[in-house]
XYZ file of N, CA and C in Angstrom:
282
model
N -43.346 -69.538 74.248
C -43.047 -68.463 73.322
C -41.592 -68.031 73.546
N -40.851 -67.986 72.341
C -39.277 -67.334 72.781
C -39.087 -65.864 72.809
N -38.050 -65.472 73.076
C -38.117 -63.920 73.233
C -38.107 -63.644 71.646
N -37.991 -64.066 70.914
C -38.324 -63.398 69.224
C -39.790 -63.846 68.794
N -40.829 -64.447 69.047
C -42.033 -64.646 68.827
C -42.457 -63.525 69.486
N -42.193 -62.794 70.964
C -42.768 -61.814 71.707
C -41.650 -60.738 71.125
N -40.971 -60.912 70.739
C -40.384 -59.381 69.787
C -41.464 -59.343 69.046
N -41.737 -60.351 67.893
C -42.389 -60.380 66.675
C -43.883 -59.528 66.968
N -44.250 -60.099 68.028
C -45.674 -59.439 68.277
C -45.815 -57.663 68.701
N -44.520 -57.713 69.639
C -44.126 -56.747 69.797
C -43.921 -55.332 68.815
N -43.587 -55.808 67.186
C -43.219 -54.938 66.192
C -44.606 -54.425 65.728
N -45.162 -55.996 65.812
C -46.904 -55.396 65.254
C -47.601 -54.546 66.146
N -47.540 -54.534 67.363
C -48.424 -53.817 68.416
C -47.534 -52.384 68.106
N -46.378 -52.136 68.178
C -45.533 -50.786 67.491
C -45.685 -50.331 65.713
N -45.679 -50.819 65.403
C -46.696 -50.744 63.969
C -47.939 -50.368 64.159
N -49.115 -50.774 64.628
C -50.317 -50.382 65.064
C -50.406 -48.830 65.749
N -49.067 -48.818 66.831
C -49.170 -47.784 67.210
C -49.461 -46.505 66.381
N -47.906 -46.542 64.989
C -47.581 -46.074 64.560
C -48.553 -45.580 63.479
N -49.734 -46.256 62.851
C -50.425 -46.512 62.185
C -51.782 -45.226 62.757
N -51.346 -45.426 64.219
C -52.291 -44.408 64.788
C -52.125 -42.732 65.032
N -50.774 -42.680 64.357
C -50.493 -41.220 64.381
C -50.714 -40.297 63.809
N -51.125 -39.118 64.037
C -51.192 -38.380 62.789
C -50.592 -36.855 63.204
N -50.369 -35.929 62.395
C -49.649 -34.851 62.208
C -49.666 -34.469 63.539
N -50.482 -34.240 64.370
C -51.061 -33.400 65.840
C -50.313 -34.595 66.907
N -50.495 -35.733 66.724
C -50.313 -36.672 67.874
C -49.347 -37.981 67.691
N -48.004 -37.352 67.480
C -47.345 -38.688 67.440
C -47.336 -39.675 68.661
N -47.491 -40.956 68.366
C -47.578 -41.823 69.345
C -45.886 -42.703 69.779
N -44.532 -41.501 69.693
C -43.787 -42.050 69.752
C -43.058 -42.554 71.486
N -43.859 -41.683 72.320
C -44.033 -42.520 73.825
C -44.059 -43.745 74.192
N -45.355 -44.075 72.826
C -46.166 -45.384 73.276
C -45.241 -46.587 72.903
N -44.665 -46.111 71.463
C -43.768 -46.926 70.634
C -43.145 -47.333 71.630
N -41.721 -46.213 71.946
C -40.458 -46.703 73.287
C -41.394 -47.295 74.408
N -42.616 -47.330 74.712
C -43.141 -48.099 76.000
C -42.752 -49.271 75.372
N -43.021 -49.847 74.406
C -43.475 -51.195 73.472
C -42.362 -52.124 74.051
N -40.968 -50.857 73.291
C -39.571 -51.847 73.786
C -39.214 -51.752 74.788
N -39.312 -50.968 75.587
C -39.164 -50.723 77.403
C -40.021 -51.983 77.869
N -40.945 -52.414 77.757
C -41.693 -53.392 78.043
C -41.066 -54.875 78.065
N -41.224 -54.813 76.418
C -40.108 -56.262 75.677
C -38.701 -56.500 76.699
N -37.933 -55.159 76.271
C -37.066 -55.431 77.501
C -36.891 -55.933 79.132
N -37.822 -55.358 79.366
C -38.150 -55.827 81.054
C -37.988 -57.140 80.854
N -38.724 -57.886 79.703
C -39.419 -59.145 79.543
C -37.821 -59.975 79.140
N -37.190 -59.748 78.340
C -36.175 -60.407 77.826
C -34.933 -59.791 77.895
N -34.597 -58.101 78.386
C -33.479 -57.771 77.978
C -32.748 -57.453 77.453
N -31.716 -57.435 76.760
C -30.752 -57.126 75.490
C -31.457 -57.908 74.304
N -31.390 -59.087 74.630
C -32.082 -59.842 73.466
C -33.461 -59.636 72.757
N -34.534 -59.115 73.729
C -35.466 -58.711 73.588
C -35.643 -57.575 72.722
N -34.660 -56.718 72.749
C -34.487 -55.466 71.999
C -33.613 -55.719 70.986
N -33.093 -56.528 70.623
C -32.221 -57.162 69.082
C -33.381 -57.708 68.547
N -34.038 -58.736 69.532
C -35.231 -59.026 68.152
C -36.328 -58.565 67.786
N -36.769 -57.481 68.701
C -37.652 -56.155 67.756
C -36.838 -55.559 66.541
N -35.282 -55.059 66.962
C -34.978 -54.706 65.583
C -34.770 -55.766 64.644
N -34.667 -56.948 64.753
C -34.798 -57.931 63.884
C -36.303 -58.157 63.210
N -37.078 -58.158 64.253
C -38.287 -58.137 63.335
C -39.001 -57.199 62.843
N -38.633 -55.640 63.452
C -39.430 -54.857 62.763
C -37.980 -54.578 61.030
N -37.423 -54.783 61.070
C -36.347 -54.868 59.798
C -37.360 -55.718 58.916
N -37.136 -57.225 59.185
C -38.110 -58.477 58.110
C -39.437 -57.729 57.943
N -39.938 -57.202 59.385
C -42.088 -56.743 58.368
C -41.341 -55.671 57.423
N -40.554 -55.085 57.722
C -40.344 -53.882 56.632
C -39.837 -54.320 55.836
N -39.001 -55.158 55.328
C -38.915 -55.137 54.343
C -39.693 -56.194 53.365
N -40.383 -56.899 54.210
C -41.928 -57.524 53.418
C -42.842 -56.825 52.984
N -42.968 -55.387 54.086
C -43.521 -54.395 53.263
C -43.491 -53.598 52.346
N -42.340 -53.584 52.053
C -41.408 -52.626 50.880
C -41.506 -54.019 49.605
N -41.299 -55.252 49.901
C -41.788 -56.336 48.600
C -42.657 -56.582 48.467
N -43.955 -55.979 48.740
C -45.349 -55.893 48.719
C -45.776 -54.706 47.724
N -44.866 -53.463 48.383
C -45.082 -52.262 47.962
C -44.528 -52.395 46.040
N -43.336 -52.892 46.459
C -42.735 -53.213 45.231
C -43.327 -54.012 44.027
N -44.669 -55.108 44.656
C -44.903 -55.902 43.586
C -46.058 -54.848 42.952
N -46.667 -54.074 43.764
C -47.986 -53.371 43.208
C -47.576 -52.500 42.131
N -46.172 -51.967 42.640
C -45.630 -50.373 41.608
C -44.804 -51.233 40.327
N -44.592 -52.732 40.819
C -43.962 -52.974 39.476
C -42.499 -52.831 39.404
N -41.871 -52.364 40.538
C -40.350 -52.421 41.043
C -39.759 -53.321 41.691
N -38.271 -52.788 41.840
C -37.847 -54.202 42.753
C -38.164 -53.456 44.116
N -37.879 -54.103 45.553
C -37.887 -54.043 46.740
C -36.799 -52.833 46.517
N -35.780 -52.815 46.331
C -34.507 -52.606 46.397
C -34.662 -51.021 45.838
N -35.246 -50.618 44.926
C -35.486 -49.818 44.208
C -36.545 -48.692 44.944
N -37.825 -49.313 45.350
C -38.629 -48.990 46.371
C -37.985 -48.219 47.645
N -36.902 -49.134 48.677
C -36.220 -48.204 49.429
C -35.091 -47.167 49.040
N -34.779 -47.277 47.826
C -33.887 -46.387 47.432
C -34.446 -44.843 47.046
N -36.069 -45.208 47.008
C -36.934 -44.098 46.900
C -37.426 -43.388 48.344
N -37.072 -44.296 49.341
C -37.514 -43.717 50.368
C -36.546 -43.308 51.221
N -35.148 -43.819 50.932
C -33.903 -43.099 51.440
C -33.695 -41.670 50.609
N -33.941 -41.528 49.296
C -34.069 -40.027 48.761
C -35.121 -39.406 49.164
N -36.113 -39.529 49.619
C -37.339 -38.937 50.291
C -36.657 -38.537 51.526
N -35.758 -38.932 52.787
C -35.464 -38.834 53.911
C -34.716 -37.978 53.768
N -33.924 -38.009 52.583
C -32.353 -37.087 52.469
C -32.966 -35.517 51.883
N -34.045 -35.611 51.188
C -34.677 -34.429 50.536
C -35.226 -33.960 52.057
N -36.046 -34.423 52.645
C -36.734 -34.180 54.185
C -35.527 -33.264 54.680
N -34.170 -33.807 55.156
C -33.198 -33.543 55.975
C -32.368 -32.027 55.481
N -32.210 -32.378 54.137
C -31.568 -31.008 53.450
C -33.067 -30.159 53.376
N -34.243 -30.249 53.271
C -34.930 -29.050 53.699
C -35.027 -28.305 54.975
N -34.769 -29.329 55.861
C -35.159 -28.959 57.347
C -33.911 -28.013 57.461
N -32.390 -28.761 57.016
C -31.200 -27.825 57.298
C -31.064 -26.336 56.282
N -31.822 -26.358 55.147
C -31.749 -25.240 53.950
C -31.105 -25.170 53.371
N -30.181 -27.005 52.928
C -29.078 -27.077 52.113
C -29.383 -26.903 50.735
């Protein structure tokens, strides 16, 4: 297995995590264990190719999301970068 097959698995077991959170109990400990782990295992590299692969599931997920709503991919995150920016200017009371 190379260190990007054990990233790869790595994104899904942090996905899962993530999947398990809810309002009361973020599981963002468990997440940074995920890559603290990977790292031990591989290092610098180890932690480039989690963000390499959790980037590709996301954005397979966003062209998934995209084929159901009938949009492009592209369009899809442009909805969820205005969702983040609306989030951010509420939190500040801009």
């Amino acid at each position: 297995m190379t260190f990007y097959d054990d990233a790869e698995f790595a994104a899904i077991n942090a996905a899962r995590l993530a999947l398990e959170e809810d309002e009361g109990e973020p599981r963002s400990a468990a997440i940074v264990a995920v890559a603290v782990d990977l790292a031990k295992r591989h290092g610098e590299e180890g932690v480039q190719g989690l963000v390499v692969a959790l980037t590709r599931q996301y954005a397979s997920a966003l062209t998934v999301i995209a084929g159901h709503q009938g949009r492009t991919a592209s369009e899809v995150l442009d909805r969820f970068e205005r969702h983040k920016l609306e989030q951010i200017d509420g939190e500040d009371g801009l």
